[in-house]
Coordinates of N, CA and C in Angstrom, one line a residue:
X30 N -9.5 -1.7 -15.5 CA -10.2 -0.8 -14.6 C -9.3 0.3 -14.2
X31 N -9.9 1.5 -14.1 CA -9.1 2.7 -13.8 C -8.2 2.6 -12.6
X32 N -8.8 2.0 -11.5 CA -8.1 2.0 -10.3 C -6.8 1.0 -10.3
X33 N -6.7 0.2 -11.3 CA -5.6 -0.8 -11.3 C -4.6 -0.4 -12.3
X34 N -4.6 0.8 -12.8 CA -3.6 1.2 -13.8 C -2.2 0.9 -13.3
X35 N -1.9 1.2 -12.0 CA -0.6 1.0 -11.5 C -0.2 -0.5 -11.6
X36 N -1.1 -1.4 -11.3 CA -0.8 -2.8 -11.3 C -0.6 -3.3 -12.8
X37 N -1.4 -2.7 -13.7 CA -1.2 -3.1 -15.1 C 0.1 -2.6 -15.6
X38 N 0.5 -1.4 -15.3 CA 1.8 -0.9 -15.7 C 3.0 -1.7 -15.2
X39 N 2.8 -2.2 -13.9 CA 4.0 -2.8 -13.3 C 3.5 -4.0 -12.5
X40 N 2.8 -4.9 -13.2 CA 2.3 -6.1 -12.4 C 3.3 -7.0 -11.8
X41 N 4.5 -7.1 -12.5 CA 5.5 -7.9 -12.0 C 6.2 -7.3 -10.8
X42 N 6.2 -5.9 -10.8 CA 6.8 -5.2 -9.6 C 5.8 -5.4 -8.4
X43 N 4.5 -5.4 -8.7 CA 3.6 -5.6 -7.6 C 3.8 -7.0 -7.0
X44 N 4.0 -8.0 -7.8 CA 4.2 -9.3 -7.3 C 5.4 -9.4 -6.4
X45 N 6.5 -8.7 -6.7 CA 7.7 -8.7 -5.9 C 7.4 -8.0 -4.6
X46 N 6.7 -6.9 -4.6 CA 6.4 -6.2 -3.4 C 5.6 -7.1 -2.5
X47 N 4.7 -7.8 -3.0 CA 3.9 -8.7 -2.2 C 4.8 -9.8 -1.5
X48 N 5.7 -10.3 -2.2 CA 6.7 -11.3 -1.7 C 7.5 -10.6 -0.6
X49 N 8.0 -9.5 -0.8 CA 8.9 -8.8 0.2 C 8.1 -8.5 1.4
X50 N 6.9 -8.0 1.3 CA 6.1 -7.6 2.4 C 5.7 -8.8 3.3
X51 N 5.6 -10.0 2.7 CA 5.2 -11.2 3.4 C 6.3 -12.0 3.9
X52 N 7.5 -11.7 3.5 CA 8.7 -12.5 3.9 C 9.1 -12.3 5.3
X53 N 9.4 -13.4 6.0 CA 9.9 -13.4 7.3 C 11.4 -13.2 7.3
X54 N 11.9 -11.9 7.4 CA 13.3 -11.6 7.2 C 14.2 -12.2 8.3
X55 N 13.6 -12.6 9.4 CA 14.5 -13.2 10.4 C 15.1 -14.5 10.0
X56 N 14.4 -15.2 9.1 CA 14.9 -16.6 8.7 C 15.7 -16.5 7.4
X57 N 15.9 -15.3 6.9 CA 16.7 -15.2 5.7 C 18.1 -15.1 5.9
X58 N 19.0 -15.5 5.0 CA 20.4 -15.2 5.1 C 20.7 -13.8 4.8
X59 N 21.9 -13.3 5.2 CA 22.2 -11.9 5.0 C 22.2 -11.6 3.5
X60 N 22.8 -12.5 2.6 CA 22.8 -12.2 1.2 C 21.4 -12.1 0.6
X61 N 20.5 -13.0 1.1 CA 19.1 -12.9 0.5 C 18.4 -11.6 0.9
X62 N 18.6 -11.2 2.2 CA 18.1 -9.9 2.7 C 18.5 -8.8 1.8
X63 N 19.8 -8.8 1.5 CA 20.4 -7.7 0.7 C 19.8 -7.7 -0.7
X64 N 19.6 -8.9 -1.3 CA 19.0 -9.0 -2.7 C 17.6 -8.4 -2.6
X65 N 16.8 -8.9 -1.6 CA 15.4 -8.4 -1.6 C 15.3 -6.9 -1.3
X66 N 16.2 -6.4 -0.5 CA 16.2 -4.9 -0.3 C 16.5 -4.2 -1.5
X67 N 17.5 -4.7 -2.4 CA 17.8 -4.0 -3.6 C 16.6 -4.0 -4.5
X68 N 15.9 -5.2 -4.6 CA 14.7 -5.3 -5.5 C 13.6 -4.3 -5.0
X69 N 13.5 -4.2 -3.7 CA 12.5 -3.2 -3.2 C 12.8 -1.8 -3.6
X70 N 14.1 -1.4 -3.6 CA 14.5 -0.1 -4.0 C 14.2 0.1 -5.5
X71 N 14.5 -0.9 -6.3 CA 14.3 -0.8 -7.8 C 12.8 -0.6 -8.0
X72 N 11.9 -1.4 -7.3 CA 10.5 -1.3 -7.5 C 10.0 0.1 -7.3
X73 N 10.4 0.6 -6.1 CA 9.9 2.0 -5.8 C 10.3 3.0 -6.9
X74 N 11.6 2.8 -7.4 CA 12.0 3.7 -8.5 C 11.1 3.5 -9.7
X75 N 10.7 2.3 -10.1 CA 9.8 2.1 -11.2 C 8.5 2.8 -11.0
X76 N 7.9 2.7 -9.9 CA 6.6 3.3 -9.6 C 6.7 4.8 -9.8
X77 N 7.8 5.4 -9.2 CA 7.9 6.9 -9.3 C 8.2 7.3 -10.7
X78 N 9.0 6.6 -11.5 CA 9.2 6.9 -12.9 C 7.9 6.9 -13.6
X79 N 7.0 6.0 -13.3 CA 5.7 5.9 -14.0 C 4.9 7.2 -13.7
X80 N 4.9 7.7 -12.4 CA 4.3 8.9 -12.1 C 4.9 10.1 -12.9
X81 N 6.2 10.2 -12.9 CA 6.9 11.3 -13.6 C 6.5 11.3 -15.1
X82 N 6.5 10.1 -15.7 CA 6.2 10.0 -17.1 C 4.8 10.4 -17.4
X83 N 3.9 9.9 -16.5 CA 2.5 10.3 -16.7 C 2.3 11.8 -16.6
X84 N 3.0 12.4 -15.6 CA 2.9 13.8 -15.4 C 3.4 14.6 -16.6
X85 N 4.6 14.1 -17.2 CA 5.1 14.9 -18.3 C 4.3 14.7 -19.6
X86 N 3.5 13.7 -19.6 CA 2.7 13.4 -20.8 C 1.4 14.2 -20.8
X87 N 1.1 14.9 -19.8 CA -0.2 15.6 -19.6 C 0.0 17.1 -19.9
X88 N -0.7 17.7 -20.8 CA -0.5 19.1 -21.1 C -0.6 20.0 -19.9
X89 N -1.5 19.7 -19.0 CA -1.7 20.5 -17.8 C -0.5 20.6 -17.0
X90 N 0.4 19.6 -17.1 CA 1.6 19.6 -16.3 C 2.9 19.9 -17.1
X91 N 2.7 20.4 -18.3 CA 3.8 20.7 -19.1 C 4.7 21.8 -18.5
X92 N 6.0 21.6 -18.5 CA 7.0 22.5 -17.9 C 8.1 22.8 -18.9
X93 N 8.8 23.9 -18.6 CA 10.0 24.2 -19.4 C 11.0 23.2 -19.0
X94 N 12.0 23.0 -19.9 CA 13.0 22.0 -19.7 C 13.8 22.3 -18.5
X95 N 14.1 23.6 -18.2 CA 14.9 24.0 -17.1 C 14.1 24.1 -15.8
X96 N 12.8 24.0 -15.8 CA 12.0 24.1 -14.6 C 11.6 22.7 -14.2
X97 N 11.9 22.3 -12.9 CA 11.7 20.9 -12.5 C 10.2 20.6 -12.3
X98 N 9.8 19.4 -12.6 CA 8.5 18.9 -12.3 C 8.5 18.5 -10.8
X99 N 7.6 19.0 -10.1 CA 7.6 18.7 -8.6 C 6.6 17.5 -8.3
X100 N 7.1 16.5 -7.7 CA 6.3 15.4 -7.3 C 6.5 15.1 -5.8
X101 N 5.3 15.0 -5.2 CA 5.4 14.8 -3.7 C 5.4 13.3 -3.4
X102 N 6.1 12.9 -2.4 CA 6.2 11.6 -1.9 C 5.9 11.6 -0.4
X103 N 4.8 10.8 0.0 CA 4.4 10.8 1.4 C 4.6 9.3 1.8
X104 N 5.5 9.1 2.8 CA 5.7 7.8 3.3 C 6.1 7.8 4.7
X105 N 6.6 6.7 5.3 CA 7.1 6.7 6.7 C 8.6 6.7 6.7
X106 N 9.1 7.8 7.3 CA 10.5 8.0 7.4 C 11.0 7.8 8.8
X107 N 10.0 7.8 9.8 CA 10.3 7.5 11.2 C 9.2 6.6 11.7
X108 N 9.4 6.0 12.8 CA 8.5 5.1 13.4 C 8.8 3.6 13.0
X109 N 7.8 2.7 13.3 CA 8.0 1.3 13.1 C 8.3 0.8 11.7
X110 N 7.8 1.6 10.7 CA 8.0 1.1 9.3 C 8.9 2.1 8.6
X111 N 9.8 2.7 9.3 CA 10.7 3.7 8.6 C 11.6 3.0 7.6
X112 N 11.9 1.7 7.8 CA 12.7 1.0 6.8 C 12.1 1.0 5.4
X113 N 10.8 1.0 5.4 CA 10.1 1.0 4.1 C 10.3 2.4 3.4
X114 N 10.1 3.4 4.2 CA 10.2 4.8 3.7 C 11.6 5.1 3.2
X115 N 12.6 4.5 3.9 CA 14.0 4.8 3.4 C 14.2 4.1 2.1
X116 N 13.6 3.0 1.8 CA 13.7 2.4 0.5 C 13.0 3.2 -0.6
X117 N 11.9 3.8 -0.2 CA 11.2 4.7 -1.1 C 12.0 5.9 -1.4
X118 N 12.7 6.5 -0.4 CA 13.6 7.6 -0.6 C 14.7 7.3 -1.6
X119 N 15.3 6.1 -1.5 CA 16.3 5.7 -2.4 C 15.8 5.5 -3.8
X120 N 14.5 4.9 -3.9 CA 13.9 4.7 -5.1 C 13.6 6.1 -5.9
X121 N 13.3 7.1 -5.1 CA 13.1 8.4 -5.7 C 14.4 9.0 -6.2
X122 N 15.4 8.8 -5.5 CA 16.8 9.2 -6.0 C 17.1 8.5 -7.3
X123 N 16.9 7.2 -7.4 CA 17.2 6.5 -8.6 C 16.3 7.0 -9.8
X124 N 15.0 7.2 -9.5 CA 14.1 7.7 -10.5 C 14.6 9.1 -11.0
X125 N 15.0 9.9 -10.1 CA 15.4 11.3 -10.5 C 16.6 11.2 -11.4
X126 N 17.6 10.3 -11.1 CA 18.8 10.2 -11.9 C 18.4 9.6 -13.3
X127 N 17.5 8.6 -13.3 CA 17.1 8.0 -14.6 C 16.4 9.0 -15.5
X128 N 15.6 9.8 -14.9 CA 14.8 10.8 -15.7 C 15.7 11.9 -16.2
X129 N 16.7 12.2 -15.4 CA 17.7 13.3 -15.8 C 18.4 12.9 -17.0
X130 N 18.7 11.6 -17.2 CA 19.3 11.1 -18.4 C 18.5 11.3 -19.6
X131 N 17.2 11.3 -19.4 CA 16.2 11.5 -20.5 C 15.9 13.0 -20.7
X132 N 16.5 13.8 -20.0 CA 16.3 15.3 -20.1 C 15.1 15.8 -19.3
X133 N 14.6 14.9 -18.4 CA 13.5 15.3 -17.6 C 13.9 15.7 -16.2
X134 N 13.7 17.0 -15.8 CA 14.1 17.5 -14.6 C 13.0 17.4 -13.5
X135 N 13.2 16.5 -12.5 CA 12.2 16.2 -11.5 C 12.7 16.5 -10.1
X136 N 11.9 17.1 -9.3 CA 12.2 17.4 -8.0 C 11.2 16.7 -7.1
X137 N 11.7 15.7 -6.3 CA 10.9 14.9 -5.4 C 10.9 15.5 -4.1
X138 N 9.7 15.9 -3.6 CA 9.5 16.5 -2.2 C 9.0 15.4 -1.3
X139 N 9.9 14.9 -0.4 CA 9.5 13.7 0.4 C 9.2 14.1 1.8
X140 N 8.0 13.7 2.3 CA 7.6 14.1 3.6 C 7.2 12.8 4.4
X141 N 7.5 12.9 5.7 CA 7.2 11.8 6.6 C 5.8 11.9 7.2
X142 N 5.0 10.7 7.1 CA 3.7 10.7 7.7 C 3.6 9.5 8.7
X143 N 4.7 8.8 8.9 CA 4.6 7.6 9.7 C 3.4 6.7 9.3
X144 N 2.5 6.4 10.2 CA 1.3 5.7 9.8 C 0.1 6.6 10.3
X145 N 0.3 7.9 10.3 CA -0.7 8.8 10.9 C -1.4 9.6 9.8
X146 N -2.8 9.5 9.7 CA -3.5 10.2 8.7 C -3.4 11.7 8.8
X147 N -3.3 12.2 10.1 CA -3.2 13.7 10.3 C -1.8 14.2 9.7
X148 N -0.8 13.4 9.9 CA 0.5 13.8 9.4 C 0.5 13.7 7.8
X149 N -0.2 12.7 7.3 CA -0.3 12.5 5.9 C -1.1 13.7 5.3
X150 N -2.2 14.1 5.9 CA -2.9 15.2 5.4 C -2.1 16.5 5.4
X151 N -1.4 16.7 6.5 CA -0.6 17.9 6.7 C 0.5 17.9 5.6
X152 N 1.1 16.8 5.3 CA 2.1 16.7 4.3 C 1.6 17.0 2.9
X153 N 0.4 16.5 2.6 CA -0.2 16.7 1.3 C -0.6 18.2 1.2
X154 N -1.1 18.8 2.2 CA -1.4 20.2 2.2 C -0.2 21.1 1.9
X155 N 0.9 20.7 2.6 CA 2.2 21.5 2.3 C 2.7 21.3 0.9
X156 N 2.6 20.1 0.4 CA 3.2 19.8 -0.9 C 2.4 20.5 -2.0
X157 N 1.0 20.6 -1.8 CA 0.2 21.2 -2.8 C 0.2 22.8 -2.7
X158 N 0.0 23.2 -1.5 CA -0.2 24.7 -1.3 C 1.2 25.5 -1.2
X159 N 2.2 24.8 -0.7 CA 3.5 25.5 -0.6 C 4.5 25.1 -1.6
X160 N 4.7 23.8 -1.8 CA 5.7 23.2 -2.7 C 5.2 23.3 -4.2
X161 N 3.9 23.3 -4.4 CA 3.4 23.3 -5.7 C 3.6 22.1 -6.6
X162 N 3.4 20.9 -6.0 CA 3.6 19.6 -6.7 C 2.5 19.4 -7.7
X163 N 2.9 18.6 -8.8 CA 1.9 18.3 -9.8 C 1.3 16.9 -9.6
X164 N 2.0 16.1 -8.8 CA 1.5 14.7 -8.5 C 2.0 14.3 -7.1
X165 N 1.3 13.3 -6.5 CA 1.7 12.8 -5.2 C 1.7 11.3 -5.3
X166 N 2.8 10.7 -4.7 CA 2.8 9.2 -4.5 C 2.8 9.0 -3.0
X167 N 1.8 8.2 -2.5 CA 1.8 8.0 -1.1 C 1.7 6.5 -0.8
X168 N 2.1 6.1 0.4 CA 2.1 4.7 0.9 C 1.4 4.5 2.2
X169 N 0.8 3.3 2.3 CA 0.1 2.9 3.5 C -1.3 3.4 3.6
X170 N -2.2 2.6 4.3 CA -3.6 2.9 4.4 C -3.9 4.3 4.8
X171 N -3.4 4.8 6.0 CA -3.8 6.1 6.5 C -3.6 7.2 5.4
X172 N -2.4 7.2 4.8 CA -2.0 8.2 3.8 C -2.9 8.1 2.6
X173 N -3.2 6.9 2.1 CA -4.0 6.7 0.9 C -5.3 7.4 1.0
X174 N -6.0 7.2 2.2 CA -7.3 7.8 2.4 C -7.3 9.3 2.6
X175 N -6.4 9.7 3.5 CA -6.3 11.1 3.8 C -5.9 12.0 2.6
X176 N -4.9 11.5 1.9 CA -4.4 12.3 0.7 C -5.5 12.4 -0.4
X177 N -6.1 11.2 -0.6 CA -7.1 11.2 -1.7 C -8.3 12.1 -1.4
X178 N -8.7 12.1 -0.1 CA -9.8 13.0 0.3 C -9.4 14.4 0.1
X179 N -8.2 14.8 0.4 CA -7.8 16.2 0.2 C -7.7 16.6 -1.2
X180 N -7.3 15.7 -2.1 CA -7.1 16.0 -3.5 C -8.4 15.8 -4.3
X181 N -9.5 15.5 -3.7 CA -10.7 15.2 -4.4 C -11.1 16.2 -5.4
X182 N -11.0 17.5 -5.1 CA -11.4 18.6 -6.0 C -10.2 19.3 -6.7
X183 N -9.1 18.6 -6.7 CA -7.9 19.2 -7.3 C -7.4 18.4 -8.5
X184 N -6.8 19.1 -9.5 CA -6.3 18.5 -10.7 C -4.9 18.0 -10.5
X185 N -4.7 17.1 -9.6 CA -3.4 16.5 -9.2 C -3.4 15.0 -9.2
X186 N -2.5 14.4 -9.9 CA -2.4 13.0 -10.0 C -2.0 12.4 -8.7
X187 N -2.7 11.3 -8.2 CA -2.3 10.6 -7.0 C -2.2 9.1 -7.2
X188 N -1.1 8.6 -7.0 CA -0.8 7.1 -7.1 C -0.5 6.6 -5.7
X189 N -1.3 5.7 -5.2 CA -1.0 5.2 -3.8 C -0.7 3.7 -3.8
X190 N 0.2 3.3 -2.9 CA 0.6 1.9 -2.7 C 0.1 1.5 -1.4
X191 N -1.2 1.0 -1.4 CA -1.9 0.6 -0.2 C -3.1 -0.2 -0.6
X192 N -3.7 -0.9 0.4 CA -4.8 -1.8 0.2 C -6.2 -1.1 -0.1
X193 N -6.5 0.0 0.5 CA -7.9 0.5 0.4 C -8.3 0.8 -1.1
X194 N -9.6 0.6 -1.3 CA -10.2 0.9 -2.6 C -11.1 2.1 -2.6
X195 N -11.5 2.5 -1.4 CA -12.4 3.6 -1.3 C -11.9 4.9 -1.9
X196 N -10.6 5.2 -1.9 CA -10.1 6.5 -2.5 C -10.4 6.5 -4.0
X197 N -10.6 5.4 -4.6 CA -10.8 5.3 -6.1 C -12.2 5.8 -6.4
X198 N -13.1 5.8 -5.5 CA -14.5 6.3 -5.7 C -14.7 7.8 -5.7
X199 N -13.7 8.5 -5.1 CA -13.8 9.9 -4.9 C -13.0 10.8 -5.8
X200 N -12.1 10.2 -6.5 CA -11.2 11.1 -7.3 C -10.8 10.4 -8.6
X201 N -11.1 10.9 -9.7 CA -10.8 10.3 -11.0 C -9.3 10.4 -11.3
X202 N -8.5 11.2 -10.6 CA -7.1 11.3 -10.8 C -6.3 10.4 -9.8
X203 N -7.0 9.5 -9.1 CA -6.4 8.6 -8.1 C -6.3 7.2 -8.7
X204 N -5.1 6.6 -8.5 CA -4.8 5.3 -9.0 C -4.2 4.5 -7.9
X205 N -4.4 3.2 -7.9 CA -4.0 2.3 -6.8 C -3.0 1.2 -7.4
X206 N -2.0 0.9 -6.6 CA -1.2 -0.2 -7.0 C -0.8 -1.0 -5.7
X207 N -1.4 -2.1 -5.5 CA -1.1 -2.9 -4.3 C -2.0 -4.2 -4.5
X208 N -1.6 -5.2 -3.7 CA -2.3 -6.5 -3.7 C -3.8 -6.3 -3.4
X209 N -4.7 -7.1 -4.0 CA -6.1 -7.0 -3.8 C -6.5 -7.9 -2.6
X210 N -6.8 -7.3 -1.5 CA -7.0 -8.1 -0.3 C -8.3 -8.9 -0.4
X211 N -9.3 -8.4 -1.0 CA -10.6 -9.1 -1.0 C -10.4 -10.4 -1.9
X212 N -9.9 -10.2 -3.1 CA -9.7 -11.4 -3.9 C -8.7 -12.4 -3.3
X213 N -7.6 -11.9 -2.7 CA -6.6 -12.8 -2.1 C -7.2 -13.6 -1.0
X214 N -7.9 -12.9 -0.1 CA -8.5 -13.7 1.0 C -9.6 -14.6 0.6
X215 N -10.4 -14.2 -0.5 CA -11.4 -15.1 -1.0 C -10.8 -16.4 -1.6
X216 N -9.7 -16.3 -2.3 CA -9.0 -17.4 -2.9 C -8.4 -18.3 -1.8
X217 N -7.9 -17.7 -0.8 CA -7.3 -18.4 0.3 C -8.4 -19.2 1.1
X218 N -9.5 -18.5 1.3 CA -10.7 -19.2 1.9 C -11.2 -20.4 1.1
X219 N -11.3 -20.2 -0.2 CA -11.8 -21.3 -1.0 C -10.8 -22.5 -1.0
X220 N -9.5 -22.2 -1.0 CA -8.5 -23.2 -0.9 C -8.7 -24.0 0.4
X221 N -8.9 -23.4 1.5 CA -9.1 -24.1 2.8 C -10.4 -24.9 2.8
X222 N -11.5 -24.3 2.2 CA -12.8 -25.0 2.1 C -12.6 -26.3 1.3
X223 N -11.9 -26.2 0.2 CA -11.7 -27.3 -0.7 C -10.9 -28.4 0.0
X224 N -10.2 -28.1 1.1 CA -9.4 -29.0 1.8 C -10.2 -29.5 3.1
X225 N -11.5 -29.2 3.1 CA -12.3 -29.7 4.2 C -12.4 -28.9 5.5
X226 N -11.9 -27.7 5.4 CA -12.0 -26.8 6.6 C -13.4 -26.2 6.6
X227 N -14.2 -26.4 7.6 CA -15.6 -26.0 7.6 C -15.9 -24.7 8.4
X228 N -15.1 -24.5 9.5 CA -15.3 -23.3 10.4 C -14.0 -22.6 10.5
X229 N -14.0 -21.3 10.3 CA -12.8 -20.5 10.4 C -12.9 -19.3 11.3
X230 N -11.8 -18.9 11.9 CA -11.8 -17.7 12.6 C -11.1 -16.6 11.9
X231 N -11.4 -15.3 12.1 CA -10.8 -14.2 11.5 C -10.4 -13.2 12.5
X232 N -9.1 -12.9 12.5 CA -8.6 -11.7 13.3 C -8.6 -10.6 12.3
X233 N -9.5 -9.7 12.5 CA -9.7 -8.6 11.5 C -9.1 -7.3 12.0
X234 N -8.2 -6.8 11.2 CA -7.6 -5.5 11.5 C -8.7 -4.4 11.3
X235 N -8.7 -3.4 12.2 CA -9.7 -2.4 12.1 C -9.3 -1.2 11.2
X236 N -8.8 -1.6 10.0 CA -8.5 -0.7 8.9 C -9.3 -1.3 7.7
X237 N -9.3 -0.5 6.6 CA -10.1 -0.9 5.5 C -9.7 -2.2 4.9
X238 N -8.4 -2.5 4.9 CA -7.9 -3.7 4.3 C -8.4 -4.9 5.1
X239 N -8.7 -4.7 6.4 CA -9.2 -5.8 7.2 C -10.6 -6.2 6.8
X240 N -11.4 -5.1 6.5 CA -12.8 -5.4 6.0 C -12.8 -6.0 4.6
X241 N -11.9 -5.6 3.8 CA -11.8 -6.1 2.4 C -11.5 -7.6 2.5
X242 N -10.6 -8.0 3.4 CA -10.2 -9.4 3.6 C -11.4 -10.2 4.1
X243 N -12.1 -9.6 5.1 CA -13.2 -10.3 5.7 C -14.3 -10.5 4.7
X244 N -14.6 -9.5 3.8 CA -15.6 -9.7 2.7 C -15.2 -10.9 1.9
X245 N -14.0 -11.0 1.5 CA -13.6 -12.1 0.7 C -13.8 -13.5 1.4
X246 N -13.5 -13.5 2.7 CA -13.7 -14.8 3.5 C -15.1 -15.1 3.6
X247 N -15.9 -14.1 3.9 CA -17.4 -14.2 4.1 C -18.1 -14.7 2.8
X248 N -17.5 -14.3 1.7 CA -18.1 -14.8 0.4 C -18.0 -16.3 0.2
X249 N -17.1 -16.9 1.0 CA -16.9 -18.3 0.9 C -17.5 -19.0 2.1
X250 N -17.3 -18.5 3.3 CA -17.7 -19.2 4.5 C -19.0 -18.7 5.1
X251 N -19.4 -17.5 4.8 CA -20.7 -16.9 5.3 C -20.7 -16.9 6.8
X252 N -21.7 -17.6 7.4 CA -21.9 -17.6 8.9 C -20.9 -18.6 9.6
X253 N -20.1 -19.3 8.8 CA -19.1 -20.2 9.4 C -17.8 -19.5 9.6
X254 N -17.8 -18.1 9.4 CA -16.6 -17.3 9.7 C -16.8 -16.5 10.9
X255 N -16.0 -16.7 12.0 CA -16.2 -16.1 13.3 C -15.1 -15.0 13.4
X256 N -15.5 -13.8 13.8 CA -14.7 -12.6 13.7 C -14.3 -12.0 15.0
X257 N -13.1 -11.7 15.2 CA -12.6 -10.8 16.3 C -11.9 -9.7 15.7
X258 N -12.2 -8.4 16.1 CA -11.6 -7.2 15.5 C -10.6 -6.6 16.5
X259 N -9.5 -6.2 15.9 CA -8.4 -5.5 16.7 C -7.9 -4.3 16.0
X260 N -7.3 -3.4 16.8 CA -6.8 -2.1 16.3 C -5.3 -2.3 15.9
X261 N -4.8 -1.5 15.0 CA -3.5 -1.7 14.5 C -2.4 -1.8 15.5
X262 N -2.6 -1.1 16.7 CA -1.5 -1.1 17.7 C -1.7 -2.3 18.7
X263 N -2.6 -3.2 18.5 CA -2.8 -4.3 19.4 C -1.7 -5.3 19.4
X264 N -1.2 -5.7 20.6 CA -0.1 -6.7 20.6 C -0.5 -8.0 21.4
X265 N -1.6 -7.9 22.2 CA -2.1 -9.1 23.0 C -3.3 -9.6 22.4
X266 N -3.3 -10.8 21.8 CA -4.4 -11.4 21.1 C -5.0 -12.6 21.9
X267 N -4.5 -12.8 23.1 CA -4.9 -14.0 23.8 C -6.4 -14.1 24.1
X268 N -7.1 -13.0 24.5 CA -8.5 -13.1 24.7 C -9.3 -13.4 23.4
X269 N -8.9 -12.8 22.3 CA -9.5 -13.0 21.1 C -9.4 -14.5 20.6
X270 N -8.2 -15.0 20.8 CA -7.9 -16.4 20.4 C -8.7 -17.4 21.3
X271 N -8.9 -17.1 22.6 CA -9.7 -17.9 23.4 C -11.2 -17.9 22.9
X272 N -11.7 -16.8 22.6 CA -13.1 -16.7 22.1 C -13.2 -17.5 20.8
X273 N -12.3 -17.4 19.9 CA -12.3 -18.1 18.6 C -12.2 -19.6 18.9
X274 N -11.4 -20.0 19.8 CA -11.3 -21.4 20.2 C -12.6 -22.0 20.6
X275 N -13.4 -21.2 21.4 CA -14.7 -21.7 21.8 C -15.7 -21.8 20.7
X276 N -15.4 -21.2 19.6 CA -16.3 -21.3 18.4 C -16.0 -22.6 17.6
X277 N -15.0 -23.4 18.1 CA -14.7 -24.7 17.5 C -14.2 -24.5 16.0
X278 N -13.3 -23.5 15.9 CA -12.8 -23.2 14.5 C -11.7 -24.2 14.2
X279 N -11.4 -24.3 12.9 CA -10.3 -25.2 12.4 C -9.1 -24.5 11.8
X280 N -9.3 -23.2 11.6 CA -8.2 -22.4 11.0 C -8.5 -20.9 11.3
X281 N -7.4 -20.1 11.3 CA -7.5 -18.7 11.6 C -6.9 -17.9 10.5
X282 N -7.7 -16.9 10.0 CA -7.2 -15.9 9.1 C -6.7 -14.7 9.8
X283 N -5.5 -14.2 9.4 CA -5.0 -12.9 9.9 C -4.6 -12.1 8.6
X284 N -5.5 -11.1 8.3 CA -5.2 -10.3 7.1 C -4.3 -9.1 7.5
X285 N -3.0 -9.2 7.1 CA -2.1 -8.1 7.5 C -0.9 -8.1 6.6
X286 N 0.1 -7.4 6.9 CA 1.4 -7.4 6.2 C 2.5 -7.1 7.2
X287 N 3.7 -7.5 6.9 CA 4.8 -7.3 7.9 C 6.1 -7.1 7.1

């Protein structure tokens, strides 16, 4: 499937990203944290090398050897998930050095979007209209949707590392590489049902990945899935949990990443 090209190219990398994003770092030893951090940097480098090589293989993006190929990177360099963006920045540096060894001159233009779709859109507009990039790699739900919408009528490759699937419907130059929330939640739900769990609660994030996860759960539990929706900045879940408890649930799904 077109939208899963990134996963096909680097399916093992995707698996490690899933592990890292789900890991509770508080309980890990210092040496283990260091190893996982290094793996994360290498994964980002692999993704960006894939973009660069796809770009160089397309006639429309052909450049002179001494003229750099410009690739935009939109991630979070400040805010709550800045640690992720810093790994991406390091990955871009590694990719640039690896490509230079092959005689490919690449200039990565990296912009901060935090988790704000307006910042992501502004960054994409700058990278296309001012920096003149040939491709964009973006991360997180807000950027994936905002950037893909902006690039819809433009001949620019876009690879995003996020859960939404809607961007794939609007732009033939857009590719996705991230875990499949609908399938993952469906399999988890089926596992619980096979173990005798009849009624489940769902804390659904009010972003697209939350709906994808709910769709997967509903495909298994139908009306026996009771849902409470929350916004990404929610920190107090007590009221929602009380409501779910009154529904006599036996398990709770929380579709998220950390």
